[in-house]
PDB file of N, CA and C in Angstrom:
ATOM      1  N   MET A   1     -14.458  77.097  -1.068  1.00 52.00           N
ATOM      2  CA  MET A   1     -13.757  76.376  -2.097  1.00 52.00           C
ATOM      3  C   MET A   1     -14.401  76.700  -3.447  1.00 52.00           C
ATOM      4  N   THR A   2     -13.586  77.022  -4.411  1.00 54.00           N
ATOM      5  CA  THR A   2     -14.101  77.283  -5.745  1.00 54.00           C
ATOM      6  C   THR A   2     -14.005  76.014  -6.579  1.00 54.00           C
ATOM      7  N   LYS A   3     -14.489  76.093  -7.810  1.00 67.00           N
ATOM      8  CA  LYS A   3     -14.553  74.893  -8.655  1.00 67.00           C
ATOM      9  C   LYS A   3     -13.201  74.199  -8.804  1.00 67.00           C
ATOM     10  N   ASP A   4     -12.165  74.940  -9.135  1.00 79.00           N
ATOM     11  CA  ASP A   4     -10.851  74.339  -9.368  1.00 79.00           C
ATOM     12  C   ASP A   4      -9.857  74.598  -8.244  1.00 79.00           C
ATOM     13  N   LYS A   5     -10.253  75.367  -7.281  1.00 92.00           N
ATOM     14  CA  LYS A   5      -9.336  75.745  -6.210  1.00 92.00           C
ATOM     15  C   LYS A   5      -9.726  75.058  -4.904  1.00 92.00           C
ATOM     16  N   ILE A   6      -8.728  74.766  -4.109  1.00 95.00           N
ATOM     17  CA  ILE A   6      -8.914  74.159  -2.791  1.00 95.00           C
ATOM     18  C   ILE A   6      -8.588  75.222  -1.752  1.00 95.00           C
ATOM     19  N   CYS A   7      -9.349  75.249  -0.673  1.00 96.00           N
ATOM     20  CA  CYS A   7      -9.082  76.186   0.421  1.00 96.00           C
ATOM     21  C   CYS A   7      -8.087  75.549   1.391  1.00 96.00           C
ATOM     22  N   PHE A   8      -6.928  76.181   1.525  1.00 97.00           N
ATOM     23  CA  PHE A   8      -5.901  75.740   2.461  1.00 97.00           C
ATOM     24  C   PHE A   8      -5.809  76.736   3.605  1.00 97.00           C
ATOM     25  N   THR A   9      -5.690  76.234   4.821  1.00 98.00           N
ATOM     26  CA  THR A   9      -5.562  77.106   5.979  1.00 98.00           C
ATOM     27  C   THR A   9      -4.313  76.741   6.770  1.00 98.00           C
ATOM     28  N   ALA A  10      -3.581  77.762   7.191  1.00 98.00           N
ATOM     29  CA  ALA A  10      -2.449  77.568   8.090  1.00 98.00           C
ATOM     30  C   ALA A  10      -2.967  77.809   9.502  1.00 98.00           C
ATOM     31  N   VAL A  11      -2.801  76.818  10.363  1.00 98.00           N
ATOM     32  CA  VAL A  11      -3.340  76.883  11.723  1.00 98.00           C
ATOM     33  C   VAL A  11      -2.200  76.864  12.728  1.00 98.00           C
ATOM     34  N   GLU A  12      -2.313  77.723  13.733  1.00 98.00           N
ATOM     35  CA  GLU A  12      -1.367  77.759  14.849  1.00 98.00           C
ATOM     36  C   GLU A  12      -2.105  77.289  16.098  1.00 98.00           C
ATOM     37  N   TYR A  13      -1.377  76.631  16.968  1.00 97.00           N
ATOM     38  CA  TYR A  13      -1.937  76.152  18.241  1.00 97.00           C
ATOM     39  C   TYR A  13      -1.239  76.888  19.385  1.00 97.00           C
ATOM     40  N   PRO A  14      -1.668  78.132  19.661  1.00 96.00           N
ATOM     41  CA  PRO A  14      -0.965  78.961  20.648  1.00 96.00           C
ATOM     42  C   PRO A  14      -1.071  78.460  22.088  1.00 96.00           C
ATOM     43  N   ASP A  15      -2.042  77.602  22.371  1.00 94.00           N
ATOM     44  CA  ASP A  15      -2.208  77.096  23.736  1.00 94.00           C
ATOM     45  C   ASP A  15      -1.462  75.790  23.984  1.00 94.00           C
ATOM     46  N   ASP A  16      -0.806  75.251  22.977  1.00 94.00           N
ATOM     47  CA  ASP A  16      -0.058  74.003  23.129  1.00 94.00           C
ATOM     48  C   ASP A  16       1.433  74.326  23.163  1.00 94.00           C
ATOM     49  N   PRO A  17       2.063  74.225  24.324  1.00 95.00           N
ATOM     50  CA  PRO A  17       3.477  74.606  24.438  1.00 95.00           C
ATOM     51  C   PRO A  17       4.412  73.751  23.580  1.00 95.00           C
ATOM     52  N   ASN A  18       3.968  72.582  23.155  1.00 93.00           N
ATOM     53  CA  ASN A  18       4.811  71.713  22.337  1.00 93.00           C
ATOM     54  C   ASN A  18       4.914  72.181  20.889  1.00 93.00           C
ATOM     55  N   VAL A  19       3.936  72.945  20.412  1.00 95.00           N
ATOM     56  CA  VAL A  19       3.928  73.344  18.997  1.00 95.00           C
ATOM     57  C   VAL A  19       3.672  74.831  18.795  1.00 95.00           C
ATOM     58  N   VAL A  20       3.650  75.608  19.869  1.00 92.00           N
ATOM     59  CA  VAL A  20       3.380  77.036  19.738  1.00 92.00           C
ATOM     60  C   VAL A  20       4.415  77.667  18.802  1.00 92.00           C
ATOM     61  N   GLY A  21       3.930  78.528  17.910  1.00 93.00           N
ATOM     62  CA  GLY A  21       4.811  79.199  16.956  1.00 93.00           C
ATOM     63  C   GLY A  21       4.935  78.490  15.622  1.00 93.00           C
ATOM     64  N   TYR A  22       4.436  77.273  15.515  1.00 96.00           N
ATOM     65  CA  TYR A  22       4.463  76.525  14.259  1.00 96.00           C
ATOM     66  C   TYR A  22       3.104  76.614  13.583  1.00 96.00           C
ATOM     67  N   TYR A  23       3.117  76.650  12.256  1.00 97.00           N
ATOM     68  CA  TYR A  23       1.878  76.646  11.483  1.00 97.00           C
ATOM     69  C   TYR A  23       1.731  75.286  10.806  1.00 97.00           C
ATOM     70  N   TYR A  24       0.510  74.763  10.802  1.00 98.00           N
ATOM     71  CA  TYR A  24       0.201  73.479  10.185  1.00 98.00           C
ATOM     72  C   TYR A  24      -0.855  73.711   9.105  1.00 98.00           C
ATOM     73  N   TRP A  25      -0.622  73.167   7.921  1.00 98.00           N
ATOM     74  CA  TRP A  25      -1.537  73.363   6.798  1.00 98.00           C
ATOM     75  C   TRP A  25      -2.616  72.301   6.786  1.00 98.00           C
ATOM     76  N   TYR A  26      -3.836  72.750   6.489  1.00 98.00           N
ATOM     77  CA  TYR A  26      -5.005  71.882   6.397  1.00 98.00           C
ATOM     78  C   TYR A  26      -5.828  72.284   5.182  1.00 98.00           C
ATOM     79  N   ILE A  27      -6.646  71.335   4.700  1.00 98.00           N
ATOM     80  CA  ILE A  27      -7.690  71.662   3.740  1.00 98.00           C
ATOM     81  C   ILE A  27      -8.933  71.989   4.542  1.00 98.00           C
ATOM     82  N   CYS A  28      -9.626  73.035   4.129  1.00 97.00           N
ATOM     83  CA  CYS A  28     -10.841  73.446   4.832  1.00 97.00           C
ATOM     84  C   CYS A  28     -12.019  73.446   3.866  1.00 97.00           C
ATOM     85  N   ASN A  29     -13.030  72.655   4.172  1.00 95.00           N
ATOM     86  CA  ASN A  29     -14.230  72.577   3.332  1.00 95.00           C
ATOM     87  C   ASN A  29     -15.329  73.525   3.797  1.00 95.00           C
ATOM     88  N   PHE A  30     -15.024  74.411   4.729  1.00 92.00           N
ATOM     89  CA  PHE A  30     -16.000  75.375   5.233  1.00 92.00           C
ATOM     90  C   PHE A  30     -15.773  76.700   4.498  1.00 92.00           C
ATOM     91  N   ALA A  31     -16.779  77.134   3.754  1.00 85.00           N
ATOM     92  CA  ALA A  31     -16.638  78.287   2.858  1.00 85.00           C
ATOM     93  C   ALA A  31     -16.377  79.598   3.590  1.00 85.00           C
ATOM     94  N   ASP A  32     -16.832  79.729   4.817  1.00 90.00           N
ATOM     95  CA  ASP A  32     -16.746  81.014   5.501  1.00 90.00           C
ATOM     96  C   ASP A  32     -15.543  81.140   6.434  1.00 90.00           C
ATOM     97  N   VAL A  33     -14.550  80.291   6.303  1.00 95.00           N
ATOM     98  CA  VAL A  33     -13.389  80.365   7.188  1.00 95.00           C
ATOM     99  C   VAL A  33     -12.579  81.624   6.874  1.00 95.00           C
ATOM    100  N   ALA A  34     -12.036  82.238   7.926  1.00 95.00           N
ATOM    101  CA  ALA A  34     -11.254  83.463   7.764  1.00 95.00           C
ATOM    102  C   ALA A  34     -10.104  83.478   8.757  1.00 95.00           C
ATOM    103  N   GLU A  35      -9.106  84.297   8.466  1.00 96.00           N
ATOM    104  CA  GLU A  35      -7.993  84.454   9.396  1.00 96.00           C
ATOM    105  C   GLU A  35      -8.525  84.934  10.735  1.00 96.00           C
ATOM    106  N   GLY A  36      -8.030  84.338  11.809  1.00 95.00           N
ATOM    107  CA  GLY A  36      -8.473  84.686  13.149  1.00 95.00           C
ATOM    108  C   GLY A  36      -9.553  83.769  13.697  1.00 95.00           C
ATOM    109  N   ASP A  37     -10.197  82.992  12.829  1.00 96.00           N
ATOM    110  CA  ASP A  37     -11.207  82.036  13.299  1.00 96.00           C
ATOM    111  C   ASP A  37     -10.548  80.927  14.105  1.00 96.00           C
ATOM    112  N   LYS A  38     -11.265  80.427  15.073  1.00 97.00           N
ATOM    113  CA  LYS A  38     -10.820  79.240  15.800  1.00 97.00           C
ATOM    114  C   LYS A  38     -11.348  78.023  15.055  1.00 97.00           C
ATOM    115  N   VAL A  39     -10.540  76.966  15.046  1.00 98.00           N
ATOM    116  CA  VAL A  39     -10.931  75.737  14.370  1.00 98.00           C
ATOM    117  C   VAL A  39     -10.554  74.536  15.236  1.00 98.00           C
ATOM    118  N   VAL A  40     -11.196  73.419  14.950  1.00 98.00           N
ATOM    119  CA  VAL A  40     -10.834  72.148  15.561  1.00 98.00           C
ATOM    120  C   VAL A  40     -10.265  71.291  14.443  1.00 98.00           C
ATOM    121  N   ALA A  41      -9.048  70.748  14.679  1.00 98.00           N
ATOM    122  CA  ALA A  41      -8.377  69.975  13.640  1.00 98.00           C
ATOM    123  C   ALA A  41      -7.501  68.905  14.287  1.00 98.00           C
ATOM    124  N   PRO A  42      -7.214  67.833  13.531  1.00 98.00           N
ATOM    125  CA  PRO A  42      -6.341  66.782  14.049  1.00 98.00           C
ATOM    126  C   PRO A  42      -4.884  67.242  14.041  1.00 98.00           C
ATOM    127  N   LEU A  43      -4.167  66.886  15.097  1.00 97.00           N
ATOM    128  CA  LEU A  43      -2.771  67.290  15.218  1.00 97.00           C
ATOM    129  C   LEU A  43      -1.940  66.098  15.661  1.00 97.00           C
ATOM    130  N   GLY A  44      -0.792  65.950  15.056  1.00 93.00           N
ATOM    131  CA  GLY A  44       0.159  64.921  15.472  1.00 93.00           C
ATOM    132  C   GLY A  44      -0.109  63.550  14.886  1.00 93.00           C
ATOM    133  N   ARG A  45       0.752  62.613  15.255  1.00 92.00           N
ATOM    134  CA  ARG A  45       0.663  61.247  14.732  1.00 92.00           C
ATOM    135  C   ARG A  45      -0.645  60.556  15.074  1.00 92.00           C
ATOM    136  N   HIS A  46      -1.197  60.916  16.231  1.00 94.00           N
ATOM    137  CA  HIS A  46      -2.410  60.245  16.687  1.00 94.00           C
ATOM    138  C   HIS A  46      -3.675  61.008  16.314  1.00 94.00           C
ATOM    139  N   ASP A  47      -3.520  62.103  15.579  1.00 95.00           N
ATOM    140  CA  ASP A  47      -4.650  62.902  15.108  1.00 95.00           C
ATOM    141  C   ASP A  47      -5.584  63.342  16.238  1.00 95.00           C
ATOM    142  N   ASN A  48      -4.994  63.715  17.367  1.00 95.00           N
ATOM    143  CA  ASN A  48      -5.807  64.245  18.467  1.00 95.00           C
ATOM    144  C   ASN A  48      -6.415  65.569  18.034  1.00 95.00           C
ATOM    145  N   LEU A  49      -7.712  65.732  18.254  1.00 97.00           N
ATOM    146  CA  LEU A  49      -8.378  66.978  17.883  1.00 97.00           C
ATOM    147  C   LEU A  49      -8.020  68.055  18.881  1.00 97.00           C
ATOM    148  N   GLN A  50      -7.576  69.191  18.352  1.00 97.00           N
ATOM    149  CA  GLN A  50      -7.208  70.331  19.180  1.00 97.00           C
ATOM    150  C   GLN A  50      -7.785  71.590  18.575  1.00 97.00           C
ATOM    151  N   GLN A  51      -7.936  72.593  19.428  1.00 97.00           N
ATOM    152  CA  GLN A  51      -8.418  73.891  18.959  1.00 97.00           C
ATOM    153  C   GLN A  51      -7.229  74.775  18.625  1.00 97.00           C
ATOM    154  N   GLY A  52      -7.274  75.360  17.432  1.00 97.00           N
ATOM    155  CA  GLY A  52      -6.224  76.258  16.995  1.00 97.00           C
ATOM    156  C   GLY A  52      -6.821  77.512  16.386  1.00 97.00           C
ATOM    157  N   VAL A  53      -5.952  78.358  15.847  1.00 97.00           N
ATOM    158  CA  VAL A  53      -6.363  79.632  15.259  1.00 97.00           C
ATOM    159  C   VAL A  53      -5.858  79.693  13.818  1.00 97.00           C
ATOM    160  N   VAL A  54      -6.739  80.061  12.896  1.00 97.00           N
ATOM    161  CA  VAL A  54      -6.362  80.204  11.495  1.00 97.00           C
ATOM    162  C   VAL A  54      -5.507  81.462  11.349  1.00 97.00           C
ATOM    163  N   ARG A  55      -4.313  81.300  10.809  1.00 97.00           N
ATOM    164  CA  ARG A  55      -3.398  82.424  10.610  1.00 97.00           C
ATOM    165  C   ARG A  55      -3.310  82.852   9.149  1.00 97.00           C
ATOM    166  N   ARG A  56      -3.676  81.939   8.226  1.00 97.00           N
ATOM    167  CA  ARG A  56      -3.606  82.270   6.803  1.00 97.00           C
ATOM    168  C   ARG A  56      -4.588  81.398   6.044  1.00 97.00           C
ATOM    169  N   VAL A  57      -5.220  81.970   5.036  1.00 97.00           N
ATOM    170  CA  VAL A  57      -6.140  81.245   4.150  1.00 97.00           C
ATOM    171  C   VAL A  57      -5.704  81.519   2.723  1.00 97.00           C
ATOM    172  N   ILE A  58      -5.508  80.455   1.952  1.00 96.00           N
ATOM    173  CA  ILE A  58      -5.188  80.629   0.530  1.00 96.00           C
ATOM    174  C   ILE A  58      -6.017  79.647  -0.288  1.00 96.00           C
ATOM    175  N   PHE A  59      -6.282  80.020  -1.517  1.00 96.00           N
ATOM    176  CA  PHE A  59      -6.965  79.165  -2.472  1.00 96.00           C
ATOM    177  C   PHE A  59      -5.977  78.834  -3.573  1.00 96.00           C
ATOM    178  N   ALA A  60      -5.798  77.539  -3.825  1.00 96.00           N
ATOM    179  CA  ALA A  60      -4.842  77.104  -4.838  1.00 96.00           C
ATOM    180  C   ALA A  60      -5.289  75.776  -5.422  1.00 96.00           C
ATOM    181  N   ASP A  61      -4.771  75.486  -6.605  1.00 94.00           N
ATOM    182  CA  ASP A  61      -5.045  74.163  -7.146  1.00 94.00           C
ATOM    183  C   ASP A  61      -4.035  73.178  -6.545  1.00 94.00           C
ATOM    184  N   GLU A  62      -4.249  71.911  -6.809  1.00 93.00           N
ATOM    185  CA  GLU A  62      -3.433  70.870  -6.185  1.00 93.00           C
ATOM    186  C   GLU A  62      -1.948  71.017  -6.509  1.00 93.00           C
ATOM    187  N   SER A  63      -1.632  71.464  -7.710  1.00 93.00           N
ATOM    188  CA  SER A  63      -0.226  71.592  -8.104  1.00 93.00           C
ATOM    189  C   SER A  63       0.487  72.746  -7.404  1.00 93.00           C
ATOM    190  N   ASN A  64      -0.261  73.688  -6.842  1.00 95.00           N
ATOM    191  CA  ASN A  64       0.330  74.826  -6.134  1.00 95.00           C
ATOM    192  C   ASN A  64       0.023  74.793  -4.636  1.00 95.00           C
ATOM    193  N   ALA A  65      -0.310  73.628  -4.117  1.00 95.00           N
ATOM    194  CA  ALA A  65      -0.662  73.489  -2.706  1.00 95.00           C
ATOM    195  C   ALA A  65       0.542  73.794  -1.815  1.00 95.00           C
ATOM    196  N   PRO A  66       0.304  74.387  -0.648  1.00 95.00           N
ATOM    197  CA  PRO A  66       1.397  74.703   0.269  1.00 95.00           C
ATOM    198  C   PRO A  66       1.952  73.477   0.987  1.00 95.00           C
ATOM    199  N   TYR A  67       1.268  72.348   0.845  1.00 95.00           N
ATOM    200  CA  TYR A  67       1.656  71.101   1.494  1.00 95.00           C
ATOM    201  C   TYR A  67       1.146  69.978   0.590  1.00 95.00           C
ATOM    202  N   PRO A  68       1.846  68.845   0.502  1.00 94.00           N
ATOM    203  CA  PRO A  68       1.384  67.763  -0.380  1.00 94.00           C
ATOM    204  C   PRO A  68      -0.044  67.320  -0.056  1.00 94.00           C
ATOM    205  N   VAL A  69      -0.916  67.397  -1.037  1.00 94.00           N
ATOM    206  CA  VAL A  69      -2.338  67.123  -0.830  1.00 94.00           C
ATOM    207  C   VAL A  69      -2.575  65.685  -0.368  1.00 94.00           C
ATOM    208  N   HIS A  70      -1.758  64.750  -0.815  1.00 94.00           N
ATOM    209  CA  HIS A  70      -1.962  63.359  -0.414  1.00 94.00           C
ATOM    210  C   HIS A  70      -1.696  63.127   1.069  1.00 94.00           C
ATOM    211  N   SER A  71      -1.029  64.059   1.736  1.00 94.00           N
ATOM    212  CA  SER A  71      -0.699  63.900   3.155  1.00 94.00           C
ATOM    213  C   SER A  71      -1.414  64.884   4.072  1.00 94.00           C
ATOM    214  N   ILE A  72      -2.165  65.785   3.502  1.00 97.00           N
ATOM    215  CA  ILE A  72      -2.755  66.865   4.297  1.00 97.00           C
ATOM    216  C   ILE A  72      -4.006  66.390   5.034  1.00 97.00           C
ATOM    217  N   LYS A  73      -4.244  67.013   6.177  1.00 97.00           N
ATOM    218  CA  LYS A  73      -5.421  66.699   6.991  1.00 97.00           C
ATOM    219  C   LYS A  73      -6.486  67.774   6.770  1.00 97.00           C
ATOM    220  N   TYR A  74      -7.664  67.523   7.313  1.00 98.00           N
ATOM    221  CA  TYR A  74      -8.813  68.407   7.099  1.00 98.00           C
ATOM    222  C   TYR A  74      -9.269  69.054   8.395  1.00 98.00           C
ATOM    223  N   ILE A  75      -9.690  70.313   8.296  1.00 98.00           N
ATOM    224  CA  ILE A  75     -10.338  71.000   9.407  1.00 98.00           C
ATOM    225  C   ILE A  75     -11.645  70.275   9.705  1.00 98.00           C
ATOM    226  N   LYS A  76     -11.912  70.023  10.978  1.00 98.00           N
ATOM    227  CA  LYS A  76     -13.137  69.315  11.366  1.00 98.00           C
ATOM    228  C   LYS A  76     -14.281  70.268  11.710  1.00 98.00           C
ATOM    229  N   LYS A  77     -13.939  71.466  12.224  1.00 97.00           N
ATOM    230  CA  LYS A  77     -14.977  72.393  12.675  1.00 97.00           C
ATOM    231  C   LYS A  77     -14.406  73.801  12.712  1.00 97.00           C
ATOM    232  N   VAL A  78     -15.230  74.777  12.334  1.00 96.00           N
ATOM    233  CA  VAL A  78     -14.871  76.189  12.453  1.00 96.00           C
ATOM    234  C   VAL A  78     -15.713  76.783  13.568  1.00 96.00           C
ATOM    235  N   ILE A  79     -15.056  77.522  14.465  1.00 93.00           N
ATOM    236  CA  ILE A  79     -15.745  78.150  15.593  1.00 93.00           C
ATOM    237  C   ILE A  79     -15.702  79.655  15.370  1.00 93.00           C
ATOM    238  N   LYS A  80     -16.849  80.220  15.048  1.00 82.00           N
ATOM    239  CA  LYS A  80     -16.937  81.665  14.819  1.00 82.00           C
ATOM    240  C   LYS A  80     -17.243  82.359  16.131  1.00 82.00           C
ATOM    241  N   ASP A  81     -16.497  83.406  16.448  1.00 73.00           N
ATOM    242  CA  ASP A  81     -16.828  84.232  17.611  1.00 73.00           C
ATOM    243  C   ASP A  81     -18.020  85.085  17.258  1.00 73.00           C
ATOM    244  N   LYS A  82     -19.044  84.995  18.050  1.00 65.00           N
ATOM    245  CA  LYS A  82     -20.250  85.779  17.788  1.00 65.00           C
ATOM    246  C   LYS A  82     -20.156  87.075  18.597  1.00 65.00           C
ATOM    247  N   LYS A  83     -19.796  88.145  17.898  1.00 60.00           N
ATOM    248  CA  LYS A  83     -19.687  89.453  18.533  1.00 60.00           C
ATOM    249  C   LYS A  83     -20.921  90.264  18.203  1.00 60.00           C
ATOM    250  N   GLU A  84     -21.460  90.874  19.211  1.00 51.00           N
ATOM    251  CA  GLU A  84     -22.643  91.715  18.986  1.00 51.00           C
ATOM    252  C   GLU A  84     -22.198  93.125  18.660  1.00 51.00           C
ATOM    253  N   ASP A  85     -22.852  93.718  17.692  1.00 51.00           N
ATOM    254  CA  ASP A  85     -22.551  95.104  17.335  1.00 51.00           C
ATOM    255  C   ASP A  85     -23.245  96.030  18.335  1.00 51.00           C
ATOM    256  N   ASN A  86     -22.465  96.914  18.910  1.00 53.00           N
ATOM    257  CA  ASN A  86     -23.022  97.913  19.844  1.00 53.00           C
ATOM    258  C   ASN A  86     -23.207  99.216  19.096  1.00 53.00           C
ATOM    259  N   VAL A  87     -24.371  99.375  18.507  1.00 48.00           N
ATOM    260  CA  VAL A  87     -24.630 100.586  17.709  1.00 48.00           C
ATOM    261  C   VAL A  87     -25.600 101.454  18.439  1.00 48.00           C
TER     262      VAL A  87
END
């Protein structure tokens, strides 16, 4: 997140047959989030935490947010895949 910009992430839940193919926008306070990262975020009316995949990351101010900021939820955790380099 930059000084005037908010980090927004579009998350897909490919393992949930009820919402597969839909993207949900969240605010992410984790500076190192990237497309393809797995995240834990609240989903649905009951805010059940589920694991999803970040499909898009954008930085914008509140007036250009992809979803109304007053209604948006927050990413709770970023899960980085730790791949070892085979050199």
